[in-house]
CSV table of C-alpha atoms in Angstrom, one decimal:
chain,number,residue,atom,x,y,z
N,1,MET,CA,7.1,27.9,7.7
N,2,ALA,CA,6.4,27.8,3.7
N,3,THR,CA,6.4,31.7,4.1
N,4,LEU,CA,9.9,30.9,5.0
N,5,SER,CA,11.2,27.9,2.5
N,6,VAL,CA,9.8,29.8,-0.3
N,7,ILE,CA,12.7,32.7,0.8
N,8,GLY,CA,14.6,30.8,1.1
N,9,SER,CA,14.7,29.1,-1.8
N,10,SER,CA,13.7,32.2,-3.9
N,11,SER,CA,17.3,33.2,-2.4
N,12,LEU,CA,19.1,30.3,-3.9
N,13,VAL,CA,17.6,30.2,-7.4
N,14,ALA,CA,18.3,33.6,-7.8
N,15,TYR,CA,22.0,32.6,-6.9
N,16,ALA,CA,22.2,30.2,-9.1
N,17,VAL,CA,20.5,32.6,-12.9
N,18,PHE,CA,23.3,35.2,-11.8
N,19,GLN,CA,26.0,32.4,-11.4
N,20,ASN,CA,24.8,32.0,-15.1
N,21,ILE,CA,24.0,28.0,-15.2
N,22,GLN,CA,24.4,27.9,-18.5
N,23,LYS,CA,28.7,27.8,-17.9
N,24,SER,CA,28.2,26.4,-14.6
N,25,PRO,CA,27.3,23.1,-14.6
N,26,GLU,CA,27.0,23.0,-11.2
N,27,ARG,CA,24.8,25.1,-10.8
N,28,ARG,CA,22.1,23.1,-12.4
N,29,PRO,CA,21.2,20.7,-9.8
N,30,LEU,CA,21.2,23.1,-6.7
N,31,PHE,CA,18.9,25.5,-8.9
N,32,TYR,CA,16.2,22.5,-10.1
N,33,LEU,CA,16.6,21.4,-6.6
N,34,SER,CA,16.3,24.7,-4.9
N,35,PHE,CA,13.1,25.4,-7.9
N,36,SER,CA,11.4,22.5,-6.8
N,37,ASP,CA,11.4,23.9,-3.1
N,38,LEU,CA,10.0,26.6,-4.2
N,39,LEU,CA,7.1,25.2,-6.0
N,40,LEU,CA,6.7,22.8,-3.0
N,41,GLY,CA,7.0,26.0,-1.2
N,42,ILE,CA,4.2,28.0,-3.1
N,43,TYR,CA,1.9,24.4,-3.0
N,44,TRP,CA,2.0,24.6,1.2
N,45,LEU,CA,1.4,28.6,1.5
N,46,THR,CA,-1.7,27.9,-1.2
N,47,GLU,CA,-2.9,25.1,0.7
N,48,ALA,CA,-3.4,27.1,3.8
N,49,LEU,CA,-4.5,29.9,2.0
N,50,LEU,CA,-7.5,27.6,1.1
N,51,TYR,CA,-7.9,26.9,4.7
N,52,GLY,CA,-9.3,30.6,5.7
N,53,THR,CA,-11.0,30.9,2.5
N,54,SER,CA,-14.9,30.0,1.1
N,55,THR,CA,-14.2,29.2,-2.4
N,56,ALA,CA,-16.7,27.5,-4.8
N,57,HIS,CA,-15.9,23.9,-5.8
N,58,LYS,CA,-13.2,24.0,-3.2
N,59,ASP,CA,-13.4,20.4,-3.0
N,60,ILE,CA,-12.7,19.8,-6.4
N,61,VAL,CA,-9.1,22.5,-6.5
N,62,CYS,CA,-8.4,20.9,-2.7
N,63,TYR,CA,-8.2,17.2,-4.3
N,64,ASN,CA,-6.8,18.3,-7.4
N,65,LEU,CA,-3.7,20.6,-5.4
N,66,GLN,CA,-2.9,17.6,-3.4
N,67,VAL,CA,-2.9,15.1,-6.2
N,68,VAL,CA,0.1,18.4,-7.5
N,69,GLY,CA,1.9,18.1,-4.3
N,70,GLN,CA,1.9,14.7,-3.9
N,71,VAL,CA,3.9,15.1,-7.9
N,72,LEU,CA,5.8,17.6,-6.3
N,73,TYR,CA,6.7,15.3,-2.8
N,74,ILE,CA,8.6,12.8,-5.0
N,75,SER,CA,9.8,14.8,-7.4
N,76,SER,CA,11.9,16.4,-4.0
N,77,PHE,CA,13.1,12.9,-3.2
N,78,PHE,CA,14.4,12.7,-6.7
N,79,TYR,CA,15.8,16.3,-7.0
N,80,THR,CA,17.7,15.6,-3.8
N,81,ILE,CA,19.0,12.4,-4.8
N,82,ASN,CA,20.5,14.2,-7.6
N,83,TYR,CA,22.1,17.2,-6.6
N,84,ILE,CA,23.7,14.4,-3.5
N,85,TRP,CA,25.2,12.6,-6.7
N,86,TYR,CA,26.5,15.5,-8.4
N,87,LEU,CA,28.6,16.1,-5.5
N,88,TYR,CA,29.9,13.5,-4.6
N,89,LYS,CA,30.3,13.4,-8.4
N,90,GLU,CA,32.4,16.7,-7.6
N,91,LEU,CA,33.8,15.2,-4.5
N,92,ARG,CA,35.2,11.6,-6.3
N,93,MET,CA,36.8,14.0,-8.9
N,94,LYS,CA,38.4,17.3,-7.5
N,95,PRO,CA,41.9,15.5,-6.3
N,96,SER,CA,42.3,14.0,-10.9
N,97,GLN,CA,41.5,18.3,-11.5
N,98,SER,CA,45.3,17.6,-13.1
N,99,ALA,CA,44.5,15.7,-16.0
N,100,GLN,CA,42.6,18.6,-17.9
N,101,ARG,CA,41.5,15.7,-20.5
N,102,THR,CA,40.3,13.5,-18.3
N,103,PHE,CA,38.7,15.6,-16.5
N,104,SER,CA,36.6,18.0,-18.9
N,105,LEU,CA,35.0,14.4,-20.9
N,106,VAL,CA,34.0,13.1,-17.0
N,107,ILE,CA,32.6,16.8,-16.7
N,108,ASP,CA,30.7,16.8,-19.9
N,109,TYR,CA,29.7,12.8,-18.4
N,110,THR,CA,28.9,13.7,-15.9
N,111,CYS,CA,26.3,16.9,-17.5
N,112,ARG,CA,24.5,14.1,-19.6
N,113,ILE,CA,23.7,12.2,-17.4
N,114,SER,CA,22.7,14.9,-14.3
N,115,GLN,CA,20.7,16.3,-17.2
N,116,ILE,CA,18.9,12.9,-18.0
N,117,ALA,CA,18.3,12.3,-14.1
N,118,ILE,CA,16.3,15.8,-14.3
N,119,ILE,CA,14.0,15.0,-16.3
N,120,LEU,CA,13.4,11.9,-14.7
N,121,SER,CA,13.3,13.0,-12.2
N,122,SER,CA,9.2,15.6,-12.8
N,123,LEU,CA,8.5,12.9,-15.8
N,124,ILE,CA,8.9,9.8,-13.1
N,125,PRO,CA,6.3,11.4,-10.7
N,126,LEU,CA,3.7,12.6,-12.9
N,127,LEU,CA,3.0,9.3,-14.5
N,128,LEU,CA,2.9,7.8,-11.3
N,129,MET,CA,0.1,10.9,-10.3
N,130,VAL,CA,-2.1,10.3,-14.0
N,131,PRO,CA,-4.3,7.8,-12.2
N,132,VAL,CA,-4.7,8.8,-8.8
N,133,PHE,CA,-5.5,12.7,-10.7
N,134,CYS,CA,-7.4,11.0,-13.7
N,135,LEU,CA,-9.7,8.6,-11.9
N,136,GLY,CA,-10.3,10.1,-8.5
N,137,ASN,CA,-11.8,13.3,-10.2
N,138,VAL,CA,-14.0,10.7,-12.7
N,139,SER,CA,-15.1,8.6,-9.7
N,140,GLU,CA,-15.5,11.9,-7.7
N,141,CYS,CA,-12.9,12.0,-4.3
N,142,PHE,CA,-13.5,15.1,-4.1
N,143,ARG,CA,-16.6,14.4,-2.0
N,144,ASN,CA,-13.9,13.6,0.6
N,145,PHE,CA,-12.8,17.0,1.1
N,146,SER,CA,-16.0,18.9,1.4
N,147,GLN,CA,-14.5,19.8,4.8
N,148,SER,CA,-12.0,22.6,4.8
N,149,HIS,CA,-9.6,21.4,7.2
N,150,ARG,CA,-8.8,18.6,4.7
N,151,CYS,CA,-7.4,20.8,2.3
N,152,ILE,CA,-4.3,21.4,4.2
N,153,LEU,CA,-4.7,17.4,6.0
N,154,MET,CA,-1.7,14.6,4.1
N,155,TYR,CA,-3.3,12.3,2.2
N,156,SER,CA,-7.4,12.8,4.1
N,157,PRO,CA,-8.4,9.6,4.7
N,158,PRO,CA,-11.1,7.8,2.7
N,159,PRO,CA,-13.6,6.5,5.4
N,160,ALA,CA,-15.5,9.8,5.3
N,161,MET,CA,-16.9,8.6,1.7
N,162,ALA,CA,-18.9,6.2,2.5
N,163,GLU,CA,-22.2,8.3,3.1
N,164,LEU,CA,-21.2,10.2,0.1
N,165,LEU,CA,-20.5,7.5,-2.9
N,166,PRO,CA,-21.7,4.6,-3.6
N,167,SER,CA,-19.7,1.5,-2.8
N,168,ALA,CA,-17.8,0.9,-6.1
N,169,ASN,CA,-17.0,4.5,-6.2
N,170,THR,CA,-15.5,4.1,-2.6
N,171,SER,CA,-13.7,1.5,-3.6
N,172,VAL,CA,-12.4,3.3,-6.4
N,173,CYS,CA,-11.3,6.2,-4.0
N,174,SER,CA,-10.3,3.6,-1.5
N,175,THR,CA,-7.4,2.3,-3.9
N,176,LEU,CA,-6.2,6.0,-5.5
N,177,TYR,CA,-6.2,6.6,-1.6
N,178,PHE,CA,-3.3,3.2,-0.9
N,179,TYR,CA,-1.6,3.6,-4.2
N,180,GLY,CA,-0.6,6.8,-3.4
N,181,LEU,CA,0.9,6.0,0.2
N,182,ILE,CA,2.3,3.4,-1.1
N,183,ILE,CA,4.2,5.5,-3.6
N,184,PHE,CA,5.1,7.7,-1.7
N,185,LEU,CA,6.3,5.7,1.3
N,186,ALA,CA,8.2,3.8,-1.8
N,187,SER,CA,9.7,7.5,-3.3
N,188,PHE,CA,11.1,7.9,0.3
N,189,VAL,CA,12.3,4.3,1.2
N,190,LEU,CA,14.5,4.0,-2.5
N,191,SER,CA,15.7,7.9,-1.9
N,192,PHE,CA,16.5,7.0,1.6
N,193,PHE,CA,18.7,4.4,0.5
N,194,THR,CA,20.3,6.3,-2.6
N,195,ILE,CA,21.2,9.4,-0.2
N,196,VAL,CA,22.8,6.4,2.4
N,197,VAL,CA,24.6,4.2,0.1
N,198,LEU,CA,26.1,8.2,-1.3
N,199,LEU,CA,26.9,9.7,2.0
N,200,ILE,CA,28.8,6.1,2.7
N,201,GLN,CA,30.3,6.4,-0.7
N,202,ALA,CA,31.6,10.2,-0.1
N,203,GLN,CA,33.4,9.5,3.2
N,204,THR,CA,34.7,7.1,3.2
N,205,LEU,CA,36.3,8.7,0.1
N,206,TYR,CA,37.0,12.0,2.1
N,207,LYS,CA,38.9,9.5,5.1
N,208,LYS,CA,40.8,8.0,1.2
N,209,PHE,CA,41.8,12.4,1.2
N,210,LEU,CA,43.0,12.6,5.0
N,211,LYS,CA,44.9,9.6,4.9
N,212,SER,CA,46.6,10.5,1.6
N,213,THR,CA,50.4,12.1,1.1
N,214,GLY,CA,50.0,13.4,-2.3
N,215,PHE,CA,51.2,17.3,-2.4
N,216,LEU,CA,47.7,19.1,-3.3
N,217,GLY,CA,46.8,22.8,-2.6
N,218,SER,CA,45.5,24.5,0.1
N,219,GLU,CA,42.1,25.7,-1.8
N,220,GLN,CA,41.5,22.3,-4.0
N,221,TRP,CA,42.0,21.5,0.0
N,222,ALA,CA,39.4,23.5,1.1
N,223,VAL,CA,36.4,22.7,-2.2
N,224,ILE,CA,36.4,18.9,-1.2
N,225,HIS,CA,36.3,20.0,2.6
N,226,ILE,CA,33.5,21.9,2.0
N,227,MET,CA,31.4,18.9,-0.7
N,228,GLU,CA,32.4,16.3,2.0
N,229,GLN,CA,30.7,19.5,4.3
N,230,ARG,CA,27.5,19.2,2.2
N,231,VAL,CA,26.6,16.5,0.9
N,232,ARG,CA,26.4,15.2,4.4
N,233,PHE,CA,24.6,18.0,5.9
N,234,TYR,CA,21.9,17.9,3.1
N,235,PRO,CA,21.0,14.1,4.0
N,236,VAL,CA,20.7,15.7,7.4
N,237,ALA,CA,18.2,18.5,6.3
N,238,PHE,CA,16.4,15.9,4.0
N,239,PHE,CA,15.9,13.0,6.4
N,240,CYS,CA,14.7,16.0,9.5
N,241,CYS,CA,12.0,17.5,6.6
N,242,TRP,CA,10.4,14.4,5.6
N,243,SER,CA,11.0,11.8,8.1
N,244,PRO,CA,7.3,12.9,10.3
N,245,ALA,CA,5.6,12.6,7.3
N,246,VAL,CA,7.2,9.0,7.1
N,247,ILE,CA,5.9,8.1,10.3
N,248,LEU,CA,2.8,9.5,9.4
N,249,MET,CA,2.3,7.6,6.2
N,250,ILE,CA,3.0,4.5,7.8
N,251,ILE,CA,0.6,5.0,11.5
N,252,LYS,CA,-1.9,5.9,9.3
N,253,LEU,CA,-1.6,2.2,7.1
N,254,THR,CA,-2.5,0.6,9.9
N,255,LYS,CA,-4.7,3.2,11.9
N,256,LEU,CA,-7.3,4.9,9.5
N,257,GLN,CA,-9.4,6.5,11.7
N,258,ASP,CA,-7.3,10.2,13.2
N,259,THR,CA,-6.5,10.4,16.5
N,260,ARG,CA,-4.7,12.0,18.8
N,261,LEU,CA,-1.7,11.1,17.6
N,262,HIS,CA,-2.3,11.0,13.8
N,263,MET,CA,-3.1,15.4,14.7
N,264,ALA,CA,0.7,15.4,16.8
N,265,LEU,CA,2.2,14.3,13.5
N,266,TYR,CA,-0.2,15.8,11.3
N,267,VAL,CA,1.2,19.7,13.4
N,268,LEU,CA,4.6,18.2,13.3
N,269,GLN,CA,5.0,17.3,9.3
N,270,ALA,CA,3.8,20.1,8.4
N,271,LEU,CA,5.6,22.9,11.1
N,272,THR,CA,9.1,19.9,8.7
N,273,THR,CA,8.0,19.3,5.5
N,274,SER,CA,7.7,23.4,5.1
N,275,SER,CA,10.7,24.2,6.2
N,276,LEU,CA,12.4,22.7,3.1
N,277,GLY,CA,13.3,25.4,1.7
N,278,LEU,CA,14.6,26.6,4.4
N,279,LEU,CA,16.9,24.1,5.3
N,280,ASN,CA,18.5,23.8,2.2
N,281,CYS,CA,19.3,27.7,2.0
N,282,GLY,CA,20.7,27.4,5.8
N,283,VAL,CA,22.9,24.2,4.8
N,284,TYR,CA,24.3,26.1,1.0
N,285,GLY,CA,24.0,29.5,2.7
N,286,TRP,CA,26.6,28.2,6.0
N,287,THR,CA,28.8,26.1,3.5
N,288,GLN,CA,29.3,28.7,0.8
N,289,TYR,CA,30.8,31.2,4.0
N,290,LYS,CA,32.3,28.5,5.5
N,291,PHE,CA,34.6,27.9,1.8
N,292,TYR,CA,35.1,31.7,1.6
N,293,GLN,CA,37.0,30.9,5.4
N,294,LEU,CA,38.5,28.7,4.3
N,295,LYS,CA,40.0,30.2,1.1
N,296,GLN,CA,40.8,33.8,2.7
N,297,GLU,CA,43.1,31.2,4.6
N,298,ALA,CA,44.7,30.1,2.4
N,299,ARG,CA,45.6,33.0,0.7
N,300,ARG,CA,47.0,34.3,3.9
N,301,ASP,CA,48.4,31.2,5.2
N,302,ALA,CA,50.3,31.4,1.6
N,303,ASP,CA,51.8,34.9,1.9
N,304,THR,CA,53.1,34.7,5.1
N,305,GLN,CA,54.3,31.1,5.2
N,306,THR,CA,56.5,28.3,3.2
N,307,PRO,CA,54.5,25.4,1.2
N,308,LEU,CA,56.4,23.2,4.6
N,309,LEU,CA,54.9,25.7,7.3
N,310,CYS,CA,51.3,25.0,5.3
N,311,SER,CA,51.4,21.5,4.6
N,312,GLN,CA,52.4,20.6,7.8
N,313,LYS,CA,49.5,22.8,8.7
N,314,ARG,CA,47.1,21.1,6.6
N,315,PHE,CA,48.2,17.5,8.1
N,316,TYR,CA,47.3,19.0,11.9
N,317,CYS,CA,44.2,20.6,11.1
N,318,ARG,CA,42.8,16.8,9.1
N,319,GLY,CA,42.9,15.6,12.6
N,320,LEU,CA,44.5,12.8,11.9
N,321,ASP,CA,46.3,10.0,14.3
N,322,PRO,CA,49.8,11.1,15.5
N,323,LEU,CA,51.7,8.3,14.5
N,324,GLU,CA,50.2,8.4,10.9
N,325,SER,CA,50.4,12.3,11.4
N,326,THR,CA,53.9,12.7,11.9
N,327,LEU,CA,54.4,9.4,8.7
N,328,ALA,CA,52.3,11.1,6.3
N,329,PHE,CA,54.2,14.9,7.4
N,330,ALA,CA,57.4,13.1,7.1
N,331,THR,CA,56.5,11.7,3.2
N,332,SER,CA,54.5,14.9,2.4
N,333,THR,CA,57.9,16.5,3.0
N,334,SER,CA,59.9,14.7,1.0
N,335,THR,CA,59.0,15.3,-1.4
N,336,ILE,CA,58.1,19.0,-1.4
N,337,LEU,CA,62.0,18.6,-0.7
C-alpha cells in the first residue's frame, strides 16, 4: 500500500510541476498536499523495510523516524485543510469571474493566504514535535524500540521500558508518549471540524448555484460541478484513511496494554493510512476525467443546439423539483429572449 501511495502521489506531484505551478496558483495547494502524501508514503515504506533488516542502532533510528512520522501526520492534516479551503474559495468565486478586476484582487488575496497557510502547515507540526525529539533522545526513550516490531507500530506504548530505564526517565518518556497522542488527536479533531464546516458551506453554496436563475455557460457549470465534487470526495478520502488510526489512539489512551483489538486496529490503520496518496490521486484523476467529459459534452451541445436548448438541458441535469425547474426555466428563457 505504501508503494502504491508513493506511485499515486508522485504522479500528482509530476502533474502539478508539468502544469507549471508558478503560472497556475490553483496547482500549488494540490502540489503541497501531494508532496506531503509522497513523504508519508516514503516514511511508511522505510518503516516496512527497516522491520525486515538488522542495522546498528536500529532502536534510535526507529524512534526518531516515528517522530518524523508524527510531523508528517499533522502536516498532512493541515495541507488537506488548505487544499479543501482553496477548492471552496474557487467554488465561491467561479460565478463572479465576469468582474475581472475584482476577481483578480480576490485571487491575489487567496494566494497570499494559501502561501501563509502552507508555511504554517510545515512549521507548526515541526515546533510541536521538537520536545518529543529533544527530550526523548536525552531520556533514551528509544530503548522502547528494542523489539523490531515496534518500529512499524504507530505510537508504541511506554510500559515496556519500566525494566530498562530509571524511574525518572520512564516518567519523561510516558509524558512524551501521551503528549504525542494528545497532539495527534487534537490536530485531527481540529482538522475534522474545519473540513466539516467547509463541506457544509460548499454544499450550501452549490445548492444556491443550482437554484439560481442567472445564465452561466456550460463550461462554467462544469467547473463548478467538479469543484463541488472535489470538496466532497477529498474529505471522504481523508476520513476513510485516518479514522482507524484515530480510533486506535483513543483506545490506547484508555488501555495501554496491547490486545487483539489493538492488533486488529494496527493492521487496519496500516492499510488505510498508507493508502492516502493513492486515494487522493484517484479522487483527482476521476474528477479530472469527469471534467473533460463535461467539457466535451458542452462543446458538442454548443455546436448542435441553440443557447435556449442548452439552458433547458442544464436545468434538467441539475435535478431540480418540477415546479422549481419550470419557474427557473421560464425566467431563464425570458432572460435569453
